[in-house]
Coordinates of C-alpha atoms in Angstrom, one line a residue:
M842 CA 32.7 35.9 68.1
T843 CA 35.2 34.7 70.5
E844 CA 39.3 36.5 70.3
T845 CA 42.0 36.2 70.8
R846 CA 44.3 38.8 70.9
N847 CA 44.3 40.0 66.9
E848 CA 42.7 36.9 65.7
I849 CA 38.4 37.1 65.8
T850 CA 35.7 34.7 64.4
C851 CA 32.6 35.5 63.7
T852 CA 29.3 33.5 63.8
I853 CA 26.3 33.4 61.9
L854 CA 22.4 31.7 62.5
A855 CA 20.5 31.8 59.7
T856 CA 16.9 29.7 59.9
S857 CA 15.1 29.7 56.3
D858 CA 11.6 28.3 55.4
I859 CA 9.9 27.4 59.1
H860 CA 6.6 28.1 57.4
G861 CA 5.2 28.5 60.6
H862 CA 6.0 25.2 62.3
L863 CA 7.3 26.1 66.0
Y864 CA 5.6 22.5 67.6
P865 CA 7.9 19.5 66.9
T866 CA 4.0 18.0 65.7
D867 CA 3.0 16.5 62.8
Y868 CA -0.6 17.4 62.1
R869 CA -1.4 14.5 60.7
S870 CA -0.9 12.6 63.6
K871 CA 0.4 14.9 66.5
E872 CA 4.1 12.5 66.7
E873 CA 6.6 14.1 67.3
L874 CA 8.7 14.8 64.2
P875 CA 12.8 16.3 64.4
L876 CA 11.9 19.8 63.4
G877 CA 10.3 23.5 63.9
L878 CA 11.5 26.5 65.5
A879 CA 11.4 25.5 69.1
K880 CA 13.7 22.9 68.4
I881 CA 16.0 25.3 66.7
A882 CA 15.7 27.3 69.9
T883 CA 17.9 25.0 72.0
M884 CA 20.9 25.2 68.8
I885 CA 20.7 28.8 68.8
R886 CA 20.6 29.3 72.8
K887 CA 23.5 26.4 72.9
E888 CA 24.8 28.3 69.7
R889 CA 25.3 32.0 71.7
E890 CA 26.6 30.9 75.2
L891 CA 29.4 29.6 73.0
H892 CA 29.5 33.3 71.0
P893 CA 27.3 36.4 72.8
D894 CA 27.5 38.4 70.0
L895 CA 26.5 36.1 67.3
L896 CA 24.3 37.2 64.0
L897 CA 20.9 35.3 63.7
I898 CA 18.7 35.8 59.9
D899 CA 15.7 34.4 59.5
N900 CA 15.8 33.6 55.7
G901 CA 11.9 33.4 54.3
D902 CA 8.7 31.9 54.1
L903 CA 8.2 31.9 58.4
I904 CA 4.3 32.9 59.5
Q905 CA 2.8 30.4 56.8
G906 CA 2.9 26.8 56.2
T907 CA 1.4 24.5 59.2
P908 CA -2.0 24.6 60.5
L909 CA -1.2 26.4 63.6
A910 CA -0.3 29.5 61.9
S911 CA -3.7 29.1 59.9
Y912 CA -5.3 29.2 63.0
A913 CA -3.8 32.0 63.9
V914 CA -4.1 34.3 60.9
K915 CA -8.1 33.3 61.2
Y916 CA -8.6 33.9 65.2
K917 CA -5.6 34.6 66.8
E918 CA -5.6 38.6 67.7
G919 CA -2.2 40.4 68.4
I920 CA 1.2 39.0 67.3
H921 CA 1.4 36.4 64.9
P922 CA 3.2 33.4 66.9
A923 CA 6.0 33.4 64.9
I924 CA 6.5 36.4 65.9
E925 CA 6.6 36.1 68.8
A926 CA 9.5 33.8 68.9
C927 CA 11.4 35.3 67.0
N928 CA 10.9 37.9 68.9
A929 CA 12.3 36.5 71.9
L930 CA 14.8 34.9 70.7
Q931 CA 16.9 37.7 70.2
Y932 CA 16.5 37.8 65.6
D933 CA 18.7 40.4 64.2
A934 CA 17.1 40.5 61.3
A935 CA 13.9 38.8 58.6
V936 CA 13.8 38.8 55.4
P937 CA 10.0 38.0 53.6
G938 CA 9.8 34.8 51.7
N939 CA 7.3 34.8 48.6
H940 CA 4.5 32.6 50.8
E941 CA 4.9 36.3 53.7
F942 CA 2.3 37.4 51.1
N943 CA -0.3 34.5 51.0
Y944 CA -2.2 36.5 52.8
G945 CA -2.3 39.9 52.0
L946 CA -0.7 42.8 52.8
E947 CA -2.2 43.4 56.2
V948 CA -1.0 40.8 57.6
L949 CA 2.6 41.3 56.6
K950 CA 2.7 44.7 57.4
G951 CA 1.3 43.8 61.3
A952 CA 3.3 41.1 61.3
I953 CA 6.3 43.7 60.7
E954 CA 5.2 45.8 63.1
D955 CA 4.8 43.1 65.8
S956 CA 9.5 42.6 64.8
S957 CA 11.5 43.5 67.7
F958 CA 13.8 43.1 64.2
P959 CA 14.3 44.7 60.7
W960 CA 12.7 43.2 58.0
L961 CA 14.8 43.7 55.3
S962 CA 14.1 43.8 51.1
A963 CA 16.2 45.5 48.6
G964 CA 14.4 44.5 45.6
I965 CA 11.0 44.4 46.8
V966 CA 10.2 49.2 46.2
D967 CA 6.8 50.8 46.4
A968 CA 5.8 51.3 43.0
A969 CA 5.2 55.1 42.8
T970 CA 8.4 55.7 44.8
G971 CA 11.4 53.3 44.1
E972 CA 11.5 53.5 47.5
P973 CA 12.6 49.9 49.9
A974 CA 8.9 48.6 50.5
F975 CA 9.5 47.7 53.7
G976 CA 12.1 50.4 55.5
K977 CA 15.0 48.7 54.9
P978 CA 17.5 46.9 52.4
Y979 CA 19.8 46.2 54.7
L980 CA 20.6 46.8 58.1
I981 CA 24.6 48.0 59.6
K982 CA 25.6 45.4 62.9
Q983 CA 28.6 46.3 65.2
A984 CA 30.5 43.6 66.1
G985 CA 33.3 42.0 68.6
E986 CA 35.9 44.7 67.8
G987 CA 34.7 47.1 65.3
I988 CA 34.1 45.3 62.8
R989 CA 31.0 46.6 60.3
V990 CA 29.1 44.2 59.4
A991 CA 26.2 44.6 56.2
I992 CA 23.5 42.0 55.9
L993 CA 21.7 43.0 52.5
G994 CA 17.9 41.6 52.2
V995 CA 16.2 41.0 48.8
T996 CA 13.7 38.3 47.8
T997 CA 13.0 36.8 44.8
H998 CA 11.1 38.2 42.6
Y999 CA 9.2 36.1 40.5
I1000 CA 6.8 36.5 43.1
P1001 CA 3.9 38.3 40.8
N1002 CA 4.0 35.0 38.6
W1003 CA 2.1 33.1 42.3
E1004 CA 0.2 35.5 44.0
H1005 CA -2.5 36.8 44.3
A1006 CA -2.7 41.1 42.5
H1007 CA -4.4 42.3 45.0
H1008 CA -2.2 40.4 47.8
I1009 CA 1.0 43.2 46.3
Q1010 CA -0.8 45.7 45.5
G1011 CA 1.2 48.9 44.6
L1012 CA 4.5 46.9 45.1
Q1013 CA 7.2 46.5 42.1
F1014 CA 9.7 43.6 42.5
R1015 CA 13.1 43.9 41.1
D1016 CA 15.3 41.5 40.1
A1017 CA 16.9 40.1 42.8
L1018 CA 20.4 39.8 41.4
E1019 CA 20.1 43.1 39.9
S1020 CA 18.9 44.6 43.7
V1021 CA 22.2 42.5 45.1
K1022 CA 24.7 44.3 42.7
W1023 CA 23.4 47.3 42.9
W1024 CA 23.5 47.5 46.7
A1025 CA 26.2 45.8 47.2
A1026 CA 28.6 47.8 45.4
H1027 CA 26.6 51.2 47.8
I1028 CA 27.5 49.2 50.9
R1029 CA 30.8 48.5 50.0
E1030 CA 31.2 52.2 49.0
V1031 CA 29.5 54.1 50.9
E1032 CA 29.2 51.6 54.3
A1033 CA 32.6 49.6 53.9
P1034 CA 31.7 46.9 55.7
D1035 CA 34.5 44.5 56.6
L1036 CA 31.8 41.0 56.0
L1037 CA 28.8 41.9 53.2
I1038 CA 26.5 39.2 53.8
V1039 CA 23.4 39.2 51.7
A1040 CA 20.3 36.6 52.7
Y1041 CA 17.9 36.0 50.0
H1042 CA 14.8 34.4 50.0
G1043 CA 15.8 32.3 47.2
G1044 CA 17.6 29.3 45.9
F1045 CA 20.4 27.5 43.6
E1046 CA 19.4 27.8 39.5
R1047 CA 22.8 25.7 38.7
D1048 CA 24.7 23.1 39.7
M1049 CA 27.0 24.5 43.1
E1050 CA 30.3 22.6 41.5
T1051 CA 29.8 22.5 37.4
G1052 CA 27.6 25.4 37.2
E1053 CA 25.4 23.4 34.3
A1054 CA 22.0 24.4 34.4
A1055 CA 19.5 22.2 37.3
E1056 CA 16.3 24.0 36.0
R1057 CA 14.7 26.5 33.5
L1058 CA 16.6 29.4 33.7
T1059 CA 13.4 32.1 34.4
G1060 CA 14.8 33.9 37.2
E1061 CA 13.1 32.3 39.9
N1062 CA 16.8 31.1 41.6
Q1063 CA 19.7 33.3 41.5
A1064 CA 21.2 32.4 43.9
Y1065 CA 24.5 31.2 41.2
A1066 CA 24.4 33.8 39.6
I1067 CA 24.7 35.8 42.9
C1068 CA 27.7 34.7 44.0
R1069 CA 29.0 33.7 41.0
E1070 CA 28.4 38.4 39.5
A1071 CA 27.9 40.6 42.9
E1072 CA 30.6 41.2 43.6
G1073 CA 31.9 42.1 47.5
I1074 CA 29.7 39.4 48.9
D1075 CA 31.4 37.7 52.2
V1076 CA 28.0 34.8 52.7
L1077 CA 25.2 34.2 51.0
I1078 CA 22.0 32.6 52.8
T1079 CA 19.6 31.4 50.6
G1080 CA 16.5 29.3 50.7
H1081 CA 12.7 28.3 49.6
Q1082 CA 13.4 25.6 47.3
H1083 CA 14.1 24.1 50.6
R1084 CA 16.9 22.1 50.8
L1085 CA 20.0 21.4 52.6
I1086 CA 22.8 23.1 52.1
A1087 CA 26.3 24.3 53.8
D1088 CA 28.7 25.3 50.6
E1089 CA 31.1 27.6 48.9
V1090 CA 30.9 28.9 45.1
C1091 CA 32.5 31.6 44.5
G1092 CA 34.3 31.6 47.0
V1093 CA 31.2 32.7 49.0
A1094 CA 30.1 30.4 51.7
V1095 CA 25.9 29.4 51.5
V1096 CA 23.7 28.4 53.1
Q1097 CA 20.4 26.8 52.6
P1098 CA 18.7 25.0 56.0
G1099 CA 16.1 22.8 53.9
S1100 CA 12.7 23.7 55.5
G1101 CA 9.7 23.6 58.7
G1102 CA 13.3 23.7 60.3
Q1103 CA 14.7 20.7 59.7
A1104 CA 18.7 22.8 60.0
L1105 CA 19.7 25.6 61.7
G1106 CA 22.4 27.3 58.8
K1107 CA 25.7 27.8 61.0
I1108 CA 28.5 29.8 59.0
E1109 CA 32.2 31.5 60.5
V1110 CA 33.9 33.5 59.2
S1111 CA 37.5 34.2 61.1
F1112 CA 39.6 37.5 60.9
V1113 CA 42.7 39.1 61.2
R1114 CA 43.5 42.8 62.0
E1115 CA 46.1 43.5 59.4
G1116 CA 47.1 48.1 59.5
G1117 CA 44.2 48.6 61.9
R1118 CA 41.2 46.8 59.3
W1119 CA 40.0 43.1 60.0
V1120 CA 40.7 40.8 56.8
I1121 CA 38.5 38.1 56.5
T1122 CA 40.8 34.4 56.3
G1123 CA 38.5 32.0 56.7
K1124 CA 35.2 30.8 56.3
R1125 CA 33.5 28.0 57.2
A1126 CA 29.5 27.0 56.7
E1127 CA 27.8 23.6 58.2
L1128 CA 23.9 23.0 59.4
L1129 CA 22.9 22.1 62.5
T1130 CA 20.7 19.7 62.4
S1131 CA 16.9 19.1 64.5
L1132 CA 17.3 15.0 66.0
N1133 CA 14.7 13.8 68.3
S1134 CA 17.4 13.6 70.9
I1135 CA 17.6 17.8 70.8
P1136 CA 14.5 18.4 73.2
A1137 CA 12.5 21.6 72.4
D1138 CA 13.0 24.8 74.2
E1139 CA 10.0 25.0 76.9
T1140 CA 10.6 29.0 76.3
I1141 CA 8.7 28.8 72.7
L1142 CA 6.7 26.8 73.4
E1143 CA 4.9 27.7 76.1
L1144 CA 5.1 31.3 74.0
A1145 CA 2.6 29.1 71.5
S1146 CA 1.4 26.9 74.2
G1147 CA -2.2 28.5 74.1
I1148 CA -2.4 28.6 70.5
E1149 CA -1.2 25.1 69.5
S1150 CA -3.8 23.0 71.8
A1151 CA -7.0 25.7 70.1
T1152 CA -5.3 24.7 66.3
Q1153 CA -5.3 21.1 68.0
E1154 CA -8.7 21.1 69.4
W1155 CA -9.9 23.3 65.4
L1156 CA -8.5 20.5 63.3
D1157 CA -10.2 17.4 65.7
Q1158 CA -13.7 18.9 64.3
T1159 CA -15.4 15.9 62.5
I1160 CA -17.3 17.7 59.6
G1161 CA -17.9 14.8 57.2
H1162 CA -18.3 11.1 56.3
V1163 CA -17.4 9.1 52.9
D1164 CA -19.2 6.5 51.5
G1165 CA -17.1 4.7 49.6
N1166 CA -13.3 5.2 49.4
M1167 CA -12.0 8.3 48.8
T1168 CA -8.2 7.6 50.0
V1169 CA -4.7 7.9 48.3
A1170 CA -2.8 5.0 48.5
D1171 CA -0.1 6.0 46.6
P1172 CA 0.7 9.1 44.9
F1173 CA 2.5 7.6 41.8
V1174 CA -0.3 5.8 41.1
C1175 CA -2.5 8.7 41.8
R1176 CA -0.9 11.0 38.9
I1177 CA -1.3 7.7 36.6
A1178 CA -5.9 7.8 36.2
D1179 CA -8.5 9.0 37.7
N1180 CA -9.2 8.2 41.2
P1181 CA -12.4 9.7 43.8
F1182 CA -10.2 12.2 45.8
M1183 CA -8.3 14.0 42.7
E1184 CA -12.5 13.9 41.4
F1185 CA -13.9 15.0 44.5
V1186 CA -11.3 18.5 44.7
N1187 CA -12.3 19.2 40.3
R1188 CA -15.9 18.4 42.1
V1189 CA -15.6 21.5 44.6
Q1190 CA -13.5 23.4 42.1
L1191 CA -16.5 23.0 39.4
E1192 CA -18.9 23.9 42.0
S1193 CA -18.3 27.0 43.1
A1194 CA -17.0 28.0 40.3
G1195 CA -20.0 27.3 38.5
V1196 CA -18.4 26.0 35.1
S1197 CA -17.9 23.0 33.4
V1198 CA -14.4 22.3 33.3
S1199 CA -11.4 21.8 36.8
N1200 CA -8.0 21.3 37.0
A1201 CA -6.3 20.8 40.2
A1202 CA -2.6 19.0 41.7
L1203 CA -2.2 16.4 44.1
L1204 CA -0.4 19.5 46.6
N1205 CA 1.2 16.6 49.4
E1206 CA 3.2 13.8 49.3
A1207 CA 1.5 12.9 53.0
S1208 CA -1.8 14.0 52.0
K1209 CA -3.6 10.5 51.9
G1210 CA -6.7 11.7 51.0
F1211 CA -10.6 11.4 53.0
G1212 CA -11.2 7.8 55.2
P1213 CA -14.5 6.7 55.9
V1214 CA -14.7 9.8 58.8
I1215 CA -13.4 13.8 57.5
T1216 CA -12.1 15.7 60.0
L1217 CA -10.1 19.4 59.3
R1218 CA -6.7 18.0 60.4
D1219 CA -7.4 15.9 57.0
V1220 CA -8.4 19.0 54.6
L1221 CA -5.7 21.3 56.1
T1222 CA -3.0 18.3 55.9
Y1223 CA -3.6 18.4 51.3
F1224 CA -4.8 22.0 51.1
M1225 CA -1.0 23.3 52.7
Y1226 CA -0.9 26.6 51.1
P1227 CA -3.9 29.0 51.0
N1228 CA -4.7 29.2 47.4
T1229 CA -7.9 31.1 45.9
L1230 CA -9.2 30.1 42.8
V1231 CA -9.6 32.0 40.0
V1232 CA -11.6 31.2 36.2
L1233 CA -9.7 31.6 32.3
R1234 CA -11.2 32.0 29.4
L1235 CA -8.6 29.3 27.3
T1236 CA -8.8 27.6 24.1
G1237 CA -8.5 24.0 23.0
Q1238 CA -4.9 24.6 22.3
D1239 CA -4.3 26.1 25.9
I1240 CA -5.6 23.4 27.1
R1241 CA -3.4 20.9 25.1
D1242 CA -0.6 23.0 25.8
A1243 CA -1.1 22.4 29.5
L1244 CA -2.2 18.9 28.9
E1245 CA 2.1 18.7 27.1
Q1246 CA 3.5 21.1 30.2
T1247 CA 2.1 18.1 32.8
A1248 CA 2.9 15.2 30.1
A1249 CA 6.5 16.7 31.1
Y1250 CA 6.5 15.3 35.0
F1251 CA 6.3 11.9 33.6
R1252 CA 9.5 9.9 31.3
S1253 CA 9.5 6.8 29.8
G1254 CA 12.2 5.0 30.8
E1255 CA 13.7 1.6 30.0
N1256 CA 12.0 -1.5 29.0
G1257 CA 8.7 0.8 29.0
T1258 CA 8.2 1.5 32.6
L1259 CA 6.6 4.8 33.8
E1260 CA 9.7 7.3 36.1
V1261 CA 9.0 10.4 37.3
N1262 CA 11.2 13.0 35.7
P1263 CA 14.0 13.6 37.2
A1264 CA 13.6 17.6 36.9
Y1265 CA 10.3 17.5 39.3
L1266 CA 12.6 15.9 42.3
A1267 CA 16.1 17.9 42.2
P1268 CA 16.8 20.9 43.2
K1269 CA 13.3 21.0 44.6
A1270 CA 10.4 18.2 44.5
Q1271 CA 7.5 19.5 42.2
H1272 CA 4.9 16.8 42.8
Y1273 CA 2.9 19.6 43.0
N1274 CA 3.0 21.5 39.6
Y1275 CA 1.2 17.7 37.6
D1276 CA -2.1 19.0 36.8
M1277 CA -5.3 16.3 36.7
W1278 CA -8.6 17.3 34.6
E1279 CA -11.9 17.0 35.0
G1280 CA -14.8 18.2 32.6
I1281 CA -12.6 16.4 29.2
R1282 CA -11.5 14.2 27.9
Y1283 CA -7.5 13.0 27.2
E1284 CA -4.9 10.5 27.0
L1285 CA -1.4 10.9 28.0
D1286 CA 1.4 8.9 25.6
I1287 CA 4.6 8.6 27.3
A1288 CA 6.0 6.9 24.7
R1289 CA 6.0 9.7 23.1
P1290 CA 8.4 13.1 22.3
A1291 CA 8.0 15.9 24.7
G1292 CA 5.0 18.2 22.9
E1293 CA 3.5 15.5 21.6
R1294 CA 1.8 13.4 24.3
V1295 CA -1.3 14.2 24.1
S1296 CA -2.8 11.1 21.9
K1297 CA -6.2 12.0 22.7
L1298 CA -7.9 14.9 23.8
Q1299 CA -12.3 15.1 23.6
T1300 CA -14.9 16.2 25.3
M1301 CA -17.1 14.4 27.6
E1302 CA -19.7 14.1 25.3
G1303 CA -16.6 12.8 23.0
A1304 CA -16.1 15.8 20.4
D1305 CA -12.1 16.3 19.4
I1306 CA -11.4 19.1 20.9
H1307 CA -10.1 21.8 18.4
P1308 CA -7.5 24.6 19.0
H1309 CA -9.9 27.3 18.5
M1310 CA -12.7 26.6 20.8
E1311 CA -12.8 28.0 24.4
F1312 CA -13.5 27.1 27.2
E1313 CA -13.5 28.3 30.9
V1314 CA -11.8 26.7 33.5
V1315 CA -11.1 26.8 37.0
M1316 CA -7.7 26.2 38.7
N1317 CA -6.0 27.6 42.4
N1318 CA -4.3 30.4 41.4
Y1319 CA -0.8 29.9 41.9
R1320 CA -2.3 27.7 38.4
A1321 CA -3.2 30.9 37.4
N1322 CA -0.9 33.0 36.9
G1323 CA 1.5 31.0 35.4
G1324 CA 3.0 28.8 38.7
G1325 CA 4.8 26.0 37.3
D1326 CA 5.9 27.1 34.4
Y1327 CA 2.3 27.2 32.8
E1328 CA 3.1 30.1 30.9
M1329 CA -0.3 29.3 28.5
Y1330 CA -2.1 30.7 30.9
K1331 CA -0.4 34.1 31.8
G1332 CA -1.8 37.3 30.6
K1333 CA -5.6 34.9 29.0
P1334 CA -9.0 36.3 30.5
V1335 CA -10.4 36.3 34.0
V1336 CA -14.0 35.3 34.5
Q1337 CA -13.6 35.5 37.7
E1338 CA -12.4 35.1 41.0
I1339 CA -13.1 33.4 44.0
L1340 CA -10.8 34.7 47.4
T1341 CA -11.9 32.2 49.1
D1342 CA -9.3 30.1 50.1
M1343 CA -10.3 26.8 48.8
A1344 CA -9.2 24.8 52.2
D1345 CA -12.0 26.9 53.6
L1346 CA -14.5 25.9 50.0
V1347 CA -13.7 22.3 51.0
A1348 CA -14.5 22.3 54.3
E1349 CA -17.4 24.5 53.8
Y1350 CA -19.2 21.9 50.3
I1351 CA -18.6 19.2 53.0
I1352 CA -20.5 20.3 56.4
R1353 CA -22.8 21.0 53.1
Q1354 CA -23.5 17.5 52.0
G1355 CA -22.7 15.6 55.0
T1356 CA -22.2 12.5 53.3
V1357 CA -20.1 12.8 50.2
I1358 CA -20.4 10.1 47.2
S1359 CA -16.4 9.1 46.7
G1360 CA -17.0 8.2 42.9
C1361 CA -14.9 8.4 39.5
D1362 CA -15.6 8.9 35.9
H1363 CA -12.4 8.1 34.9
N1364 CA -12.0 10.6 31.9
W1365 CA -7.6 10.6 31.4
Q1366 CA -5.3 8.6 32.2
V1367 CA -1.8 8.1 31.3
I1368 CA 0.2 5.2 29.0
V1369 CA 3.6 4.4 27.2
S1370 CA 2.5 2.7 24.2
A1371 CA 4.5 0.2 24.2
G1372 CA 2.9 -0.8 27.7
Y1373 CA 3.8 0.3 31.6
T1374 CA 4.3 -0.6 35.4
V1375 CA 5.5 1.2 38.0
K1376 CA 8.2 2.3 39.2

């Protein structure tokens, strides 16, 4: 804060969706990238020199997302390196994101206990008592010349739609919007703060200028509604969608600083003293970007140097070889027709579950599949998330409905051009919500109307699949819980759960085989009945 007589400017810095990126490292190539908490740390320290009593908040998805984060959870004893870094940077508060739950409550609670700052989440409560599950829903800070600042934390309540039930056992996820409305009113009445900040691990469901729906309004993202309906909030920190946002919505200053340490959110709030109280006179939101010219902070690099070196050595292990071609040259082409890499992923799922039907998605657009030599780095580049497998009992109608949902990924453009549906590109890229199947034969005709695009659906033997036929289908836990708007899976009988991470299953499969054979049975394809070209 900078004081000029009766005027003060409060500075708030925010990170979100760091996803375990401490070093500015591309774990596929080892090249330096303009991201990572170490580069963000340089900007934080510079801002702190100018504003010694600034507020620093992390908005969730901190401890998961890189091979370093995976290695830390699997092999490192003691404090998670991301928590060590945040402690060193003197964060004031953090909010749990949905990926904080990926490793289970024991890991999350350990991270919270090791933090020198509180974790805030008003909407996640103990199911038995109704009390906030992680201690505090909000925090009061005294800043500058007696300014009372309230920081309210809240997390998207959509987590049960994605996460393993045993990872969130005993927790209740209350509606984030309603939680903010209730707690904001409570804070205003009881605490009478001069500034109310909401840190929300969730994103914008509507266009910020027009208010038109930018996605299907499921409740996963509610930031626009929070700005519009939650009275009395001044600043909203958002995340989850990995967007770069610095704006104002309905009089609320908002930021969203991308992912992986792409940017640091900065909000300045100006005050003037009137009648013994501080009154807000202006707000300004901006993003400070982590350019290559910004040096990484040596203290943060040193804190994580040991585990970074161990992670790189771990990733460089050769675990097997490929006979044939299992590369992914173009993710778009990969989704048009059956290909060896996705056939391999489904093959591992089928063998692990002991069933005959499987679906899987290309999880990472940056993955190039497998070259002649397979390292653990190749596996973990593809399997970004610690997903496990679930086998559901589905009907033929469920499978048809799921394929229609998958077909919504494409649209037929001008002159029969096959294009990606813009809804899967913005406000957040959702390529991982397109599934490819093994164990059935099918065609998707994108020239047909949505909901009628499954032009062929057969067993591998060529018999038509009828609505009441039953199949046991293996998929990852995110999809089995209905993630990606696959509503047809919700409530379906669970035949079995395989609680080993998919990355581990794939690595173990490759090590066991030694050499994996590239193959493809060409059981599916996407067409536009008038013909198509790739765009």
